[in-house]
């Protein structure tokens, strides 16, 4: 596709359930980032993938959060045993090795009831 | 590691100028600027690499002072379409984590 896509666009879940959020980066982009944005707040870094290198997980807020990426393609962010404070928009961005601008997907709005 | 932006919020009348500052506690490799409109994803404006270069995009330009680890975004003759939240983003090492600043809400009124 032409841009970064994310699915689902909206997810409503009950506290304690697990959720999976998906990101399809722009083809050929080696770097992929996940950010969390709570209502009215800034972008909180979660995790960073660069090619086949080990991901930088330093931003994950707890061990309930994990992410995987298959090569230089799709990434999945998993949140286990969701809590109400996990409610936020989760944004994915990708960039190429030579051009550093980040292209963002439309985000997944997660609501934990 | 999150850069700090100032001011937090600013209200302008159409045609007025504004400056948004971004400050980091660490030496920077690059600084990016993004604009996010309500309910939308951030959109890239420009990138500045260490070396003090200044870049421009329409009536929006930016500077990067690597010694002070600071960047400033200049908006001149503001338009209604400039309204949104502006974020700086920083790289300490090329191809490494990318942290966004605290954000500056800009509102342009007629």
Short mmCIF file of C-alpha atoms in Angstrom, two decimals:
data_model
loop_
_atom_site.label_atom_id
_atom_site.label_comp_id
_atom_site.label_asym_id
_atom_site.label_seq_id
_atom_site.Cartn_x
_atom_site.Cartn_y
_atom_site.Cartn_z
CA UNK A 1 0.00 0.00 0.00
CA UNK A 2 0.94 3.62 -0.27
CA UNK A 3 0.99 4.36 3.44
CA UNK A 4 1.19 2.80 6.88
CA UNK A 5 -1.96 0.93 7.79
CA UNK A 6 -3.17 -0.19 11.19
CA UNK A 7 -5.94 -2.46 12.29
CA UNK A 8 -8.37 -2.43 13.88
CA UNK A 9 -9.13 1.28 13.80
CA UNK A 10 -11.13 0.95 17.01
CA UNK A 11 -11.10 -1.72 19.68
CA UNK A 12 -13.30 -1.89 22.73
CA UNK A 13 -12.44 -4.61 25.21
CA UNK A 14 -13.16 -5.61 28.76
CA UNK A 15 -10.61 -5.28 31.51
CA UNK A 16 -8.50 -8.42 31.75
CA UNK A 17 -8.81 -9.43 28.11
CA UNK A 18 -5.86 -9.63 25.70
CA UNK A 19 -5.72 -7.51 22.55
CA UNK A 20 -3.61 -7.57 19.40
CA UNK A 21 -2.94 -4.49 17.34
CA UNK A 22 -1.51 -4.74 13.86
CA UNK A 23 0.70 -2.44 11.83
CA UNK A 24 1.60 -2.74 8.15
CA UNK A 25 4.51 -0.39 7.41
CA UNK A 26 5.36 1.13 4.06
CA UNK A 27 7.05 -1.46 1.87
CA UNK A 28 10.83 -1.23 2.12
CA UNK A 29 10.86 0.68 5.39
CA UNK A 30 13.33 -0.97 7.72
CA UNK A 31 12.42 0.96 10.89
CA UNK A 32 9.12 0.57 12.71
CA UNK A 33 8.00 2.33 15.88
CA UNK A 34 5.07 1.97 18.25
CA UNK A 35 3.82 4.91 20.32
CA UNK A 36 0.99 5.34 22.79
CA UNK A 37 -0.97 8.57 22.98
CA UNK A 38 -3.40 9.06 25.81
CA UNK A 39 -6.17 11.61 25.37
CA UNK A 40 -4.73 15.12 25.18
CA UNK A 41 -1.21 13.86 25.85
CA UNK A 42 2.01 13.49 23.88
CA UNK A 43 3.44 10.47 22.11
CA UNK A 44 4.98 7.92 24.44
CA UNK A 45 7.66 5.71 22.88
CA UNK A 46 6.98 2.00 23.31
CA UNK A 47 9.21 -0.09 21.06
CA UNK A 48 11.45 0.23 18.01
CA UNK A 49 12.39 -2.32 15.35
CA UNK A 50 15.25 -1.79 12.88
CA UNK A 51 15.63 -4.43 10.21
CA UNK A 52 16.65 -7.78 11.65
CA UNK A 53 18.30 -6.27 14.73
CA UNK A 54 17.01 -7.02 18.21
CA UNK A 55 14.15 -4.61 18.99
CA UNK A 56 14.54 -1.80 21.51
CA UNK A 57 11.87 -2.57 24.09
CA UNK A 58 12.94 0.07 26.59
CA UNK A 59 9.67 1.99 26.33
CA UNK A 60 7.28 -0.86 27.08
CA UNK A 61 5.49 0.11 30.32
CA UNK A 62 5.10 -3.39 31.75
CA UNK A 63 5.55 -7.07 30.92
CA UNK A 64 1.92 -7.14 29.81
CA UNK A 65 3.08 -5.40 26.63
CA UNK A 66 4.96 -7.21 23.88
CA UNK A 67 5.54 -6.73 20.19
CA UNK A 68 6.81 -8.76 17.29
CA UNK A 69 7.81 -7.99 13.77
CA UNK A 70 8.25 -10.44 10.94
CA UNK A 71 11.38 -9.40 9.06
CA UNK A 72 10.78 -5.93 7.68
CA UNK A 73 7.04 -6.28 7.37
CA UNK A 74 4.04 -6.55 9.64
CA UNK A 75 4.26 -5.85 13.36
CA UNK A 76 1.87 -6.89 16.11
CA UNK A 77 1.59 -5.18 19.49
CA UNK A 78 0.00 -7.40 22.12
CA UNK A 79 -1.38 -6.20 25.41
CA UNK A 80 -2.24 -8.94 27.89
CA UNK A 81 -4.71 -8.61 30.76
CA UNK A 82 -5.71 -5.11 29.68
CA UNK A 83 -6.27 -2.41 32.29
CA UNK A 84 -8.29 0.77 32.04
CA UNK A 85 -5.10 2.85 31.97
CA UNK A 86 -4.19 1.10 28.71
CA UNK A 87 -6.95 3.07 26.99
CA UNK A 88 -5.26 5.25 24.39
CA UNK A 89 -4.55 5.61 20.70
CA UNK A 90 -1.71 3.34 19.63
CA UNK A 91 0.24 4.76 16.72
CA UNK A 92 2.65 2.95 14.47
CA UNK A 93 5.25 4.70 12.31
CA UNK A 94 7.81 3.52 9.80
CA UNK A 95 10.82 5.06 8.11
CA UNK A 96 13.44 4.09 5.59
CA UNK A 97 17.13 3.74 6.30
CA UNK A 98 18.20 6.75 4.27
CA UNK A 99 15.25 9.10 4.80
CA UNK A 100 14.47 9.49 8.45
CA UNK A 101 11.04 11.06 8.32
CA UNK A 102 8.48 8.95 10.13
CA UNK A 103 5.26 8.07 8.37
CA UNK A 104 2.42 7.39 10.75
CA UNK A 105 -0.52 5.09 10.45
CA UNK A 106 -4.01 6.29 11.41
CA UNK A 107 -3.76 4.63 14.81
CA UNK A 108 -5.84 2.15 16.78
CA UNK A 109 -8.10 3.63 19.42
CA UNK A 110 -8.21 1.18 22.33
CA UNK A 111 -10.89 1.51 24.98
CA UNK A 112 -10.76 -0.76 28.01
CA UNK A 113 -14.01 -0.89 29.94
CA UNK B 1 14.92 11.29 27.47
CA UNK B 2 11.82 13.15 26.37
CA UNK B 3 12.64 16.59 24.98
CA UNK B 4 10.87 19.54 26.57
CA UNK B 5 8.95 22.02 24.46
CA UNK B 6 7.92 25.57 25.18
CA UNK B 7 5.48 27.14 25.25
CA UNK B 8 2.89 24.48 26.09
CA UNK B 9 0.20 26.42 24.25
CA UNK B 10 -0.09 29.53 22.16
CA UNK B 11 -2.95 31.40 20.55
CA UNK B 12 -2.29 33.56 17.52
CA UNK B 13 -4.30 35.77 15.26
CA UNK B 14 -3.99 35.11 11.55
CA UNK B 15 -0.86 36.74 10.21
CA UNK B 16 1.05 36.72 13.51
CA UNK B 17 4.34 34.90 14.05
CA UNK B 18 5.26 32.25 16.60
CA UNK B 19 8.32 30.40 17.83
CA UNK B 20 8.24 26.95 19.39
CA UNK B 21 11.29 25.68 21.23
CA UNK B 22 12.52 22.15 21.82
CA UNK B 23 15.24 21.36 24.33
CA UNK B 24 17.03 18.10 25.05
CA UNK B 25 19.24 17.05 27.94
CA UNK B 26 21.33 14.89 25.61
CA UNK B 27 23.45 15.58 22.56
CA UNK B 28 21.38 15.13 19.45
CA UNK B 29 21.99 13.63 16.04
CA UNK B 30 18.81 14.99 14.51
CA UNK B 31 15.66 16.90 15.30
CA UNK B 32 12.36 16.42 13.52
CA UNK B 33 9.22 18.53 13.62
CA UNK B 34 5.70 17.16 13.23
CA UNK B 35 2.23 18.66 13.33
CA UNK B 36 -0.79 16.76 14.58
CA UNK B 37 -4.31 17.96 13.96
CA UNK B 38 -7.09 16.86 16.26
CA UNK B 39 -8.04 13.23 15.73
CA UNK B 40 -5.33 12.68 13.12
CA UNK B 41 -1.87 11.14 13.07
CA UNK B 42 1.23 13.36 13.21
CA UNK B 43 2.52 14.61 9.87
CA UNK B 44 6.19 15.24 9.14
CA UNK B 45 7.26 18.86 8.59
CA UNK B 46 11.04 18.80 8.45
CA UNK B 47 14.23 17.23 9.73
CA UNK B 48 17.43 18.93 10.83
CA UNK B 49 20.71 17.11 11.21
CA UNK B 50 23.50 18.22 13.52
CA UNK B 51 25.52 21.03 12.00
CA UNK B 52 23.28 24.00 12.83
CA UNK B 53 21.48 24.03 9.50
CA UNK B 54 18.25 25.88 9.09
CA UNK B 55 15.48 24.50 6.95
CA UNK B 56 12.33 25.93 5.54
CA UNK B 57 8.97 24.64 4.48
CA UNK B 58 6.52 27.19 3.09
CA UNK B 59 6.33 29.82 5.81
CA UNK B 60 7.57 27.42 8.44
CA UNK B 61 11.27 27.13 9.13
CA UNK B 62 13.47 25.69 11.85
CA UNK B 63 16.94 25.91 13.30
CA UNK B 64 19.06 23.46 15.24
CA UNK B 65 21.75 24.51 17.71
CA UNK B 66 23.59 21.28 18.47
CA UNK B 67 25.81 22.88 21.11
CA UNK B 68 22.78 23.91 23.12
CA UNK B 69 20.87 20.77 22.15
CA UNK B 70 17.98 22.97 21.12
CA UNK B 71 15.80 23.46 18.11
CA UNK B 72 13.31 26.18 17.30
CA UNK B 73 10.39 26.13 14.88
CA UNK B 74 9.42 29.46 13.35
CA UNK B 75 5.94 30.05 11.97
CA UNK B 76 5.54 33.31 10.11
CA UNK B 77 2.37 35.00 8.91
CA UNK B 78 0.33 32.20 10.48
CA UNK B 79 -2.71 30.80 8.71
CA UNK B 80 -5.77 29.08 10.15
CA UNK B 81 -4.45 25.81 8.75
CA UNK B 82 -1.43 26.02 11.04
CA UNK B 83 -3.57 25.15 14.05
CA UNK B 84 -2.64 21.87 15.70
CA UNK B 85 -0.19 20.40 18.13
CA UNK B 86 3.47 20.61 17.19
CA UNK B 87 5.90 17.98 18.35
CA UNK B 88 9.63 17.89 18.03
CA UNK B 89 11.24 14.47 17.79
CA UNK B 90 14.84 13.66 18.56
CA UNK B 91 17.45 11.06 17.72
CA UNK B 92 20.49 10.79 19.93
CA UNK B 93 22.17 8.30 17.64
CA UNK B 94 21.36 7.83 13.97
CA UNK B 95 18.90 5.02 13.50
CA UNK B 96 18.11 4.66 17.17
CA UNK B 97 15.10 5.32 19.41
CA UNK B 98 13.05 8.32 18.49
CA UNK B 99 11.47 10.39 21.29
CA UNK B 100 8.81 13.01 20.84
CA UNK B 101 8.70 16.22 22.82
CA UNK B 102 5.99 17.30 25.22
CA UNK B 103 4.06 19.10 22.48
CA UNK B 104 2.90 22.66 21.85
CA UNK B 105 -0.73 23.40 21.10
CA UNK B 106 -1.06 26.16 18.52
CA UNK B 107 -4.39 27.81 17.79
CA UNK B 108 -4.75 30.38 15.04
CA UNK B 109 -7.88 32.51 15.21
CA UNK B 110 -9.31 34.84 12.56
#
